[in-house]
C-alpha cells in the first residue's frame, strides 16, 4: 500500500478538461469518473486517495484508464507550457548527432533510438494540445553492449556478420510472434489478435530499410554480393527465390540496428498516436525478449575479411 497526501475533496470534476502524465509526457484528457480509494481497496494503482478515470483526447475509449490524482494537472497556460517543454526535451533526446550506419558512427544507446537520420517530420509544436507521436524505447543494457560490439567488430576490426544468418530476422520475429500468443505478456493490448500484424509490419520495415539505413560502409560490398545472389536470383532456382526478402538472409544483429532507429522511421510515417503507443509497447517487449535470448539470436564471433575485400573498401 502506498500512503498519499490526498486532498479531502476531489480536485477535478467529471467532464473537466485536464492534462495527464503518461510516461515522460503530458497529454490532454477529459475526466469521466471520480473515485476515492480507501484502505483495502487499492487495486487501481496501489495508492490511496482520489483516482480519476480519464479519456485521452484523440485516443479510442479502449485506452481510458484510472489515474492517481498526482498524475493530473489543471488545464492552464502554465501547465500547457510544461507539456510543450517536455515534448521539446523528448525530441531533443531523439534528435541525431551523427549520420546513418553508413557513416560508421558509434551507435548511441539512448532510450529513444540509435543513429538517426536528419530531416524527419516534426510534431506540431504550435499546437500544445496535440498528442505527441514519438516512440520511446528502453534498450536493455545487454543489447546496448551488443550494439557497441557490433560497431567495433565491423568498423574497427574489419569483420562482417556471417551471411546468411540462422536464425534469420524473419525467423526471430516469428519466434517472437509465437511467444506473444503463448505468453500474452502484461501491458500488451490483445497480443493474441495483434501479434501477427505487428510482426508483419516489423518485417516490412526491416526489408525496406536494410539496404538504405542498416549497413555500415564496410558491409556494402558484402551486401551487393548478397543482393546479387539472393535478390536477383543467381545460383538459385528463380521459381524458389525470385526475390528473397533480406529478413530471410540477415539476422539479429541487423534487426537490432533496425529497432533502435525505428522511432525515427515511425516519426516520418503517418501512424496516429494511438498506433505509435501500441507499437512502442510491442517493440519494447521485443527488446526484452531479445535480451533474454541473446545467446540464441546474436553472433558470438564475427567473420574475418580477406585483404582483397578490405582493399575494395579502401578504393571506394
mmCIF file with all atom_site columns, C-alpha atoms in Angstrom, residues 97-257:
data_model
loop_
_atom_site.group_PDB
_atom_site.id
_atom_site.type_symbol
_atom_site.label_atom_id
_atom_site.label_alt_id
_atom_site.label_comp_id
_atom_site.label_asym_id
_atom_site.label_entity_id
_atom_site.label_seq_id
_atom_site.pdbx_PDB_ins_code
_atom_site.Cartn_x
_atom_site.Cartn_y
_atom_site.Cartn_z
_atom_site.occupancy
_atom_site.B_iso_or_equiv
_atom_site.pdbx_formal_charge
_atom_site.auth_seq_id
_atom_site.auth_comp_id
_atom_site.auth_asym_id
_atom_site.auth_atom_id
_atom_site.pdbx_PDB_model_num
ATOM 1   C CA . UNK A 1 97  ? 24.087 13.893  -33.606 1.00 0.00 ? 97  UNK A CA 1
ATOM 2   C CA . UNK A 1 98  ? 25.555 11.696  -36.345 1.00 0.00 ? 98  UNK A CA 1
ATOM 3   C CA . UNK A 1 99  ? 24.505 10.072  -39.564 1.00 0.00 ? 99  UNK A CA 1
ATOM 4   C CA . UNK A 1 100 ? 23.294 6.669   -40.648 1.00 0.00 ? 100 UNK A CA 1
ATOM 5   C CA . UNK A 1 101 ? 25.174 3.456   -40.059 1.00 0.00 ? 101 UNK A CA 1
ATOM 6   C CA . UNK A 1 102 ? 26.945 4.079   -43.359 1.00 0.00 ? 102 UNK A CA 1
ATOM 7   C CA . UNK A 1 103 ? 28.781 6.964   -41.661 1.00 0.00 ? 103 UNK A CA 1
ATOM 8   C CA . UNK A 1 104 ? 30.361 4.457   -39.251 1.00 0.00 ? 104 UNK A CA 1
ATOM 9   C CA . UNK A 1 105 ? 29.443 6.491   -36.176 1.00 0.00 ? 105 UNK A CA 1
ATOM 10  C CA . UNK A 1 106 ? 29.476 4.646   -32.884 1.00 0.00 ? 106 UNK A CA 1
ATOM 11  C CA . UNK A 1 107 ? 25.877 3.675   -32.144 1.00 0.00 ? 107 UNK A CA 1
ATOM 12  C CA . UNK A 1 108 ? 24.090 5.632   -29.447 1.00 0.00 ? 108 UNK A CA 1
ATOM 13  C CA . UNK A 1 109 ? 22.010 3.755   -26.939 1.00 0.00 ? 109 UNK A CA 1
ATOM 14  C CA . UNK A 1 110 ? 19.537 6.323   -25.665 1.00 0.00 ? 110 UNK A CA 1
ATOM 15  C CA . UNK A 1 111 ? 16.034 5.248   -24.728 1.00 0.00 ? 111 UNK A CA 1
ATOM 16  C CA . UNK A 1 112 ? 14.651 6.686   -27.939 1.00 0.00 ? 112 UNK A CA 1
ATOM 17  C CA . UNK A 1 113 ? 16.877 5.103   -30.534 1.00 0.00 ? 113 UNK A CA 1
ATOM 18  C CA . UNK A 1 114 ? 20.291 4.885   -32.129 1.00 0.00 ? 114 UNK A CA 1
ATOM 19  C CA . UNK A 1 115 ? 21.987 6.690   -35.024 1.00 0.00 ? 115 UNK A CA 1
ATOM 20  C CA . UNK A 1 116 ? 19.083 8.560   -36.554 1.00 0.00 ? 116 UNK A CA 1
ATOM 21  C CA . UNK A 1 117 ? 18.966 10.418  -39.872 1.00 0.00 ? 117 UNK A CA 1
ATOM 22  C CA . UNK A 1 118 ? 18.129 14.079  -40.128 1.00 0.00 ? 118 UNK A CA 1
ATOM 23  C CA . UNK A 1 119 ? 15.203 15.600  -41.940 1.00 0.00 ? 119 UNK A CA 1
ATOM 24  C CA . UNK A 1 120 ? 12.267 13.797  -40.359 1.00 0.00 ? 120 UNK A CA 1
ATOM 25  C CA . UNK A 1 121 ? 8.831  15.253  -39.831 1.00 0.00 ? 121 UNK A CA 1
ATOM 26  C CA . UNK A 1 122 ? 8.444  17.042  -36.514 1.00 0.00 ? 122 UNK A CA 1
ATOM 27  C CA . UNK A 1 123 ? 5.456  17.201  -34.206 1.00 0.00 ? 123 UNK A CA 1
ATOM 28  C CA . UNK A 1 124 ? 3.245  20.259  -34.293 1.00 0.00 ? 124 UNK A CA 1
ATOM 29  C CA . UNK A 1 125 ? 4.834  22.468  -31.659 1.00 0.00 ? 125 UNK A CA 1
ATOM 30  C CA . UNK A 1 126 ? 2.353  25.218  -32.484 1.00 0.00 ? 126 UNK A CA 1
ATOM 31  C CA . UNK A 1 127 ? -0.496 23.068  -31.140 1.00 0.00 ? 127 UNK A CA 1
ATOM 32  C CA . UNK A 1 128 ? 0.158  22.384  -27.440 1.00 0.00 ? 128 UNK A CA 1
ATOM 33  C CA . UNK A 1 129 ? -2.901 20.134  -27.171 1.00 0.00 ? 129 UNK A CA 1
ATOM 34  C CA . UNK A 1 130 ? -1.870 17.762  -29.940 1.00 0.00 ? 130 UNK A CA 1
ATOM 35  C CA . UNK A 1 131 ? -0.780 14.280  -28.889 1.00 0.00 ? 131 UNK A CA 1
ATOM 36  C CA . UNK A 1 132 ? 2.905  13.516  -29.145 1.00 0.00 ? 132 UNK A CA 1
ATOM 37  C CA . UNK A 1 133 ? 3.509  10.645  -31.557 1.00 0.00 ? 133 UNK A CA 1
ATOM 38  C CA . UNK A 1 134 ? 7.162  9.912   -30.878 1.00 0.00 ? 134 UNK A CA 1
ATOM 39  C CA . UNK A 1 135 ? 8.160  6.384   -29.919 1.00 0.00 ? 135 UNK A CA 1
ATOM 40  C CA . UNK A 1 136 ? 10.267 5.982   -26.785 1.00 0.00 ? 136 UNK A CA 1
ATOM 41  C CA . UNK A 1 137 ? 12.259 2.768   -26.467 1.00 0.00 ? 137 UNK A CA 1
ATOM 42  C CA . UNK A 1 138 ? 14.063 1.307   -23.463 1.00 0.00 ? 138 UNK A CA 1
ATOM 43  C CA . UNK A 1 139 ? 17.014 -0.674  -24.762 1.00 0.00 ? 139 UNK A CA 1
ATOM 44  C CA . UNK A 1 140 ? 18.301 -3.217  -22.175 1.00 0.00 ? 140 UNK A CA 1
ATOM 45  C CA . UNK A 1 141 ? 21.932 -2.864  -21.145 1.00 0.00 ? 141 UNK A CA 1
ATOM 46  C CA . UNK A 1 142 ? 22.752 -6.282  -22.634 1.00 0.00 ? 142 UNK A CA 1
ATOM 47  C CA . UNK A 1 143 ? 21.621 -5.087  -26.048 1.00 0.00 ? 143 UNK A CA 1
ATOM 48  C CA . UNK A 1 144 ? 23.484 -1.800  -25.732 1.00 0.00 ? 144 UNK A CA 1
ATOM 49  C CA . UNK A 1 145 ? 26.642 -3.863  -25.330 1.00 0.00 ? 145 UNK A CA 1
ATOM 50  C CA . UNK A 1 146 ? 25.686 -5.909  -28.407 1.00 0.00 ? 146 UNK A CA 1
ATOM 51  C CA . UNK A 1 147 ? 25.348 -2.700  -30.443 1.00 0.00 ? 147 UNK A CA 1
ATOM 52  C CA . UNK A 1 148 ? 28.749 -1.406  -29.348 1.00 0.00 ? 148 UNK A CA 1
ATOM 53  C CA . UNK A 1 149 ? 30.474 -4.749  -30.004 1.00 0.00 ? 149 UNK A CA 1
ATOM 54  C CA . UNK A 1 150 ? 28.780 -4.899  -33.401 1.00 0.00 ? 150 UNK A CA 1
ATOM 55  C CA . UNK A 1 151 ? 30.123 -1.439  -34.279 1.00 0.00 ? 151 UNK A CA 1
ATOM 56  C CA . UNK A 1 152 ? 33.649 -2.263  -33.107 1.00 0.00 ? 152 UNK A CA 1
ATOM 57  C CA . UNK A 1 153 ? 33.794 -5.599  -34.933 1.00 0.00 ? 153 UNK A CA 1
ATOM 58  C CA . UNK A 1 154 ? 32.881 -4.004  -38.225 1.00 0.00 ? 154 UNK A CA 1
ATOM 59  C CA . UNK A 1 155 ? 34.386 -0.530  -38.161 1.00 0.00 ? 155 UNK A CA 1
ATOM 60  C CA . UNK A 1 156 ? 37.489 -1.220  -36.066 1.00 0.00 ? 156 UNK A CA 1
ATOM 61  C CA . UNK A 1 157 ? 38.279 -4.906  -36.569 1.00 0.00 ? 157 UNK A CA 1
ATOM 62  C CA . UNK A 1 158 ? 37.368 -5.135  -40.280 1.00 0.00 ? 158 UNK A CA 1
ATOM 63  C CA . UNK A 1 159 ? 34.988 -8.035  -39.698 1.00 0.00 ? 159 UNK A CA 1
ATOM 64  C CA . UNK A 1 160 ? 31.485 -8.772  -41.007 1.00 0.00 ? 160 UNK A CA 1
ATOM 65  C CA . UNK A 1 161 ? 28.418 -10.674 -39.884 1.00 0.00 ? 161 UNK A CA 1
ATOM 66  C CA . UNK A 1 162 ? 28.305 -14.155 -41.375 1.00 0.00 ? 162 UNK A CA 1
ATOM 67  C CA . UNK A 1 163 ? 25.626 -14.201 -44.077 1.00 0.00 ? 163 UNK A CA 1
ATOM 68  C CA . UNK A 1 164 ? 23.189 -15.889 -44.378 1.00 0.00 ? 164 UNK A CA 1
ATOM 69  C CA . UNK A 1 165 ? 22.272 -15.854 -40.706 1.00 0.00 ? 165 UNK A CA 1
ATOM 70  C CA . UNK A 1 166 ? 20.464 -18.597 -38.861 1.00 0.00 ? 166 UNK A CA 1
ATOM 71  C CA . UNK A 1 167 ? 18.120 -17.843 -37.326 1.00 0.00 ? 167 UNK A CA 1
ATOM 72  C CA . UNK A 1 168 ? 17.374 -15.004 -39.702 1.00 0.00 ? 168 UNK A CA 1
ATOM 73  C CA . UNK A 1 169 ? 15.442 -11.869 -38.754 1.00 0.00 ? 169 UNK A CA 1
ATOM 74  C CA . UNK A 1 170 ? 12.218 -13.293 -40.153 1.00 0.00 ? 170 UNK A CA 1
ATOM 75  C CA . UNK A 1 171 ? 12.573 -16.418 -38.001 1.00 0.00 ? 171 UNK A CA 1
ATOM 76  C CA . UNK A 1 172 ? 13.394 -14.385 -34.900 1.00 0.00 ? 172 UNK A CA 1
ATOM 77  C CA . UNK A 1 173 ? 10.280 -12.281 -35.412 1.00 0.00 ? 173 UNK A CA 1
ATOM 78  C CA . UNK A 1 174 ? 8.202  -15.424 -35.974 1.00 0.00 ? 174 UNK A CA 1
ATOM 79  C CA . UNK A 1 175 ? 9.544  -16.821 -32.690 1.00 0.00 ? 175 UNK A CA 1
ATOM 80  C CA . UNK A 1 176 ? 8.565  -13.556 -31.015 1.00 0.00 ? 176 UNK A CA 1
ATOM 81  C CA . UNK A 1 177 ? 5.088  -13.732 -32.518 1.00 0.00 ? 177 UNK A CA 1
ATOM 82  C CA . UNK A 1 178 ? 4.576  -17.217 -31.101 1.00 0.00 ? 178 UNK A CA 1
ATOM 83  C CA . UNK A 1 179 ? 5.892  -16.061 -27.726 1.00 0.00 ? 179 UNK A CA 1
ATOM 84  C CA . UNK A 1 180 ? 3.342  -13.234 -27.693 1.00 0.00 ? 180 UNK A CA 1
ATOM 85  C CA . UNK A 1 181 ? 0.467  -15.569 -28.452 1.00 0.00 ? 181 UNK A CA 1
ATOM 86  C CA . UNK A 1 182 ? 1.571  -18.174 -25.925 1.00 0.00 ? 182 UNK A CA 1
ATOM 87  C CA . UNK A 1 183 ? 2.622  -15.943 -23.030 1.00 0.00 ? 183 UNK A CA 1
ATOM 88  C CA . UNK A 1 184 ? 0.416  -12.859 -23.563 1.00 0.00 ? 184 UNK A CA 1
ATOM 89  C CA . UNK A 1 185 ? 2.846  -10.543 -21.705 1.00 0.00 ? 185 UNK A CA 1
ATOM 90  C CA . UNK A 1 186 ? 1.383  -7.971  -19.340 1.00 0.00 ? 186 UNK A CA 1
ATOM 91  C CA . UNK A 1 187 ? 0.955  -4.483  -20.731 1.00 0.00 ? 187 UNK A CA 1
ATOM 92  C CA . UNK A 1 188 ? 0.342  -5.501  -24.346 1.00 0.00 ? 188 UNK A CA 1
ATOM 93  C CA . UNK A 1 189 ? -3.023 -4.857  -25.948 1.00 0.00 ? 189 UNK A CA 1
ATOM 94  C CA . UNK A 1 190 ? -4.627 -8.042  -27.365 1.00 0.00 ? 190 UNK A CA 1
ATOM 95  C CA . UNK A 1 191 ? -1.412 -9.886  -28.353 1.00 0.00 ? 191 UNK A CA 1
ATOM 96  C CA . UNK A 1 192 ? -3.413 -12.929 -29.457 1.00 0.00 ? 192 UNK A CA 1
ATOM 97  C CA . UNK A 1 193 ? -5.039 -10.757 -32.137 1.00 0.00 ? 193 UNK A CA 1
ATOM 98  C CA . UNK A 1 194 ? -2.374 -8.154  -32.936 1.00 0.00 ? 194 UNK A CA 1
ATOM 99  C CA . UNK A 1 195 ? 0.883  -10.131 -32.775 1.00 0.00 ? 195 UNK A CA 1
ATOM 100 C CA . UNK A 1 196 ? 0.695  -11.271 -36.402 1.00 0.00 ? 196 UNK A CA 1
ATOM 101 C CA . UNK A 1 197 ? 0.025  -7.733  -37.674 1.00 0.00 ? 197 UNK A CA 1
ATOM 102 C CA . UNK A 1 198 ? 2.794  -6.149  -35.597 1.00 0.00 ? 198 UNK A CA 1
ATOM 103 C CA . UNK A 1 199 ? 5.367  -8.755  -36.636 1.00 0.00 ? 199 UNK A CA 1
ATOM 104 C CA . UNK A 1 200 ? 4.391  -8.479  -40.304 1.00 0.00 ? 200 UNK A CA 1
ATOM 105 C CA . UNK A 1 201 ? 4.901  -4.714  -40.101 1.00 0.00 ? 201 UNK A CA 1
ATOM 106 C CA . UNK A 1 202 ? 8.326  -5.092  -38.491 1.00 0.00 ? 202 UNK A CA 1
ATOM 107 C CA . UNK A 1 203 ? 9.405  -7.471  -41.261 1.00 0.00 ? 203 UNK A CA 1
ATOM 108 C CA . UNK A 1 204 ? 8.347  -4.910  -43.856 1.00 0.00 ? 204 UNK A CA 1
ATOM 109 C CA . UNK A 1 205 ? 10.304 -2.154  -42.093 1.00 0.00 ? 205 UNK A CA 1
ATOM 110 C CA . UNK A 1 206 ? 13.351 -4.417  -41.980 1.00 0.00 ? 206 UNK A CA 1
ATOM 111 C CA . UNK A 1 207 ? 13.191 -5.342  -45.668 1.00 0.00 ? 207 UNK A CA 1
ATOM 112 C CA . UNK A 1 208 ? 12.674 -1.721  -46.719 1.00 0.00 ? 208 UNK A CA 1
ATOM 113 C CA . UNK A 1 209 ? 15.416 -0.257  -44.522 1.00 0.00 ? 209 UNK A CA 1
ATOM 114 C CA . UNK A 1 210 ? 18.201 -2.882  -44.698 1.00 0.00 ? 210 UNK A CA 1
ATOM 115 C CA . UNK A 1 211 ? 19.998 -1.583  -47.766 1.00 0.00 ? 211 UNK A CA 1
ATOM 116 C CA . UNK A 1 212 ? 19.293 2.092   -47.128 1.00 0.00 ? 212 UNK A CA 1
ATOM 117 C CA . UNK A 1 213 ? 19.780 2.534   -43.381 1.00 0.00 ? 213 UNK A CA 1
ATOM 118 C CA . UNK A 1 214 ? 21.170 -0.524  -41.593 1.00 0.00 ? 214 UNK A CA 1
ATOM 119 C CA . UNK A 1 215 ? 24.596 -1.078  -43.142 1.00 0.00 ? 215 UNK A CA 1
ATOM 120 C CA . UNK A 1 216 ? 27.996 0.266   -42.242 1.00 0.00 ? 216 UNK A CA 1
ATOM 121 C CA . UNK A 1 217 ? 30.176 1.327   -45.161 1.00 0.00 ? 217 UNK A CA 1
ATOM 122 C CA . UNK A 1 218 ? 32.423 -1.686  -44.582 1.00 0.00 ? 218 UNK A CA 1
ATOM 123 C CA . UNK A 1 219 ? 29.443 -4.003  -45.171 1.00 0.00 ? 219 UNK A CA 1
ATOM 124 C CA . UNK A 1 220 ? 28.430 -2.522  -48.506 1.00 0.00 ? 220 UNK A CA 1
ATOM 125 C CA . UNK A 1 221 ? 30.407 -4.907  -50.782 1.00 0.00 ? 221 UNK A CA 1
ATOM 126 C CA . UNK A 1 222 ? 29.072 -7.879  -48.828 1.00 0.00 ? 222 UNK A CA 1
ATOM 127 C CA . UNK A 1 223 ? 25.542 -6.544  -49.263 1.00 0.00 ? 223 UNK A CA 1
ATOM 128 C CA . UNK A 1 224 ? 25.985 -6.121  -53.005 1.00 0.00 ? 224 UNK A CA 1
ATOM 129 C CA . UNK A 1 225 ? 27.130 -9.722  -53.212 1.00 0.00 ? 225 UNK A CA 1
ATOM 130 C CA . UNK A 1 226 ? 24.223 -10.910 -51.080 1.00 0.00 ? 226 UNK A CA 1
ATOM 131 C CA . UNK A 1 227 ? 21.761 -8.864  -53.083 1.00 0.00 ? 227 UNK A CA 1
ATOM 132 C CA . UNK A 1 228 ? 23.077 -10.249 -56.355 1.00 0.00 ? 228 UNK A CA 1
ATOM 133 C CA . UNK A 1 229 ? 22.843 -13.794 -55.075 1.00 0.00 ? 229 UNK A CA 1
ATOM 134 C CA . UNK A 1 230 ? 19.523 -13.722 -53.280 1.00 0.00 ? 230 UNK A CA 1
ATOM 135 C CA . UNK A 1 231 ? 17.501 -10.820 -54.607 1.00 0.00 ? 231 UNK A CA 1
ATOM 136 C CA . UNK A 1 232 ? 18.474 -11.206 -58.243 1.00 0.00 ? 232 UNK A CA 1
ATOM 137 C CA . UNK A 1 233 ? 18.261 -14.985 -58.017 1.00 0.00 ? 233 UNK A CA 1
ATOM 138 C CA . UNK A 1 234 ? 21.710 -16.002 -59.259 1.00 0.00 ? 234 UNK A CA 1
ATOM 139 C CA . UNK A 1 235 ? 22.684 -19.545 -58.193 1.00 0.00 ? 235 UNK A CA 1
ATOM 140 C CA . UNK A 1 236 ? 19.121 -20.164 -57.012 1.00 0.00 ? 236 UNK A CA 1
ATOM 141 C CA . UNK A 1 237 ? 16.118 -21.536 -58.924 1.00 0.00 ? 237 UNK A CA 1
ATOM 142 C CA . UNK A 1 238 ? 14.044 -18.453 -59.878 1.00 0.00 ? 238 UNK A CA 1
ATOM 143 C CA . UNK A 1 239 ? 10.829 -20.281 -59.058 1.00 0.00 ? 239 UNK A CA 1
ATOM 144 C CA . UNK A 1 240 ? 12.044 -20.836 -55.494 1.00 0.00 ? 240 UNK A CA 1
ATOM 145 C CA . UNK A 1 241 ? 13.719 -17.500 -54.712 1.00 0.00 ? 241 UNK A CA 1
ATOM 146 C CA . UNK A 1 242 ? 12.637 -14.947 -57.307 1.00 0.00 ? 242 UNK A CA 1
ATOM 147 C CA . UNK A 1 243 ? 13.248 -12.071 -54.872 1.00 0.00 ? 243 UNK A CA 1
ATOM 148 C CA . UNK A 1 244 ? 14.287 -13.242 -51.420 1.00 0.00 ? 244 UNK A CA 1
ATOM 149 C CA . UNK A 1 245 ? 13.487 -10.758 -48.612 1.00 0.00 ? 245 UNK A CA 1
ATOM 150 C CA . UNK A 1 246 ? 16.516 -9.540  -46.704 1.00 0.00 ? 246 UNK A CA 1
ATOM 151 C CA . UNK A 1 247 ? 14.768 -10.507 -43.450 1.00 0.00 ? 247 UNK A CA 1
ATOM 152 C CA . UNK A 1 248 ? 15.338 -14.096 -44.564 1.00 0.00 ? 248 UNK A CA 1
ATOM 153 C CA . UNK A 1 249 ? 19.058 -13.514 -45.103 1.00 0.00 ? 249 UNK A CA 1
ATOM 154 C CA . UNK A 1 250 ? 20.242 -11.142 -42.359 1.00 0.00 ? 250 UNK A CA 1
ATOM 155 C CA . UNK A 1 251 ? 19.746 -11.819 -38.652 1.00 0.00 ? 251 UNK A CA 1
ATOM 156 C CA . UNK A 1 252 ? 19.588 -10.460 -35.132 1.00 0.00 ? 252 UNK A CA 1
ATOM 157 C CA . UNK A 1 253 ? 22.475 -8.002  -35.475 1.00 0.00 ? 253 UNK A CA 1
ATOM 158 C CA . UNK A 1 254 ? 20.771 -6.034  -38.219 1.00 0.00 ? 254 UNK A CA 1
ATOM 159 C CA . UNK A 1 255 ? 17.332 -6.487  -36.657 1.00 0.00 ? 255 UNK A CA 1
ATOM 160 C CA . UNK A 1 256 ? 18.608 -4.785  -33.505 1.00 0.00 ? 256 UNK A CA 1
ATOM 161 C CA . UNK A 1 257 ? 20.051 -1.944  -35.571 1.00 0.00 ? 257 UNK A CA 1
#
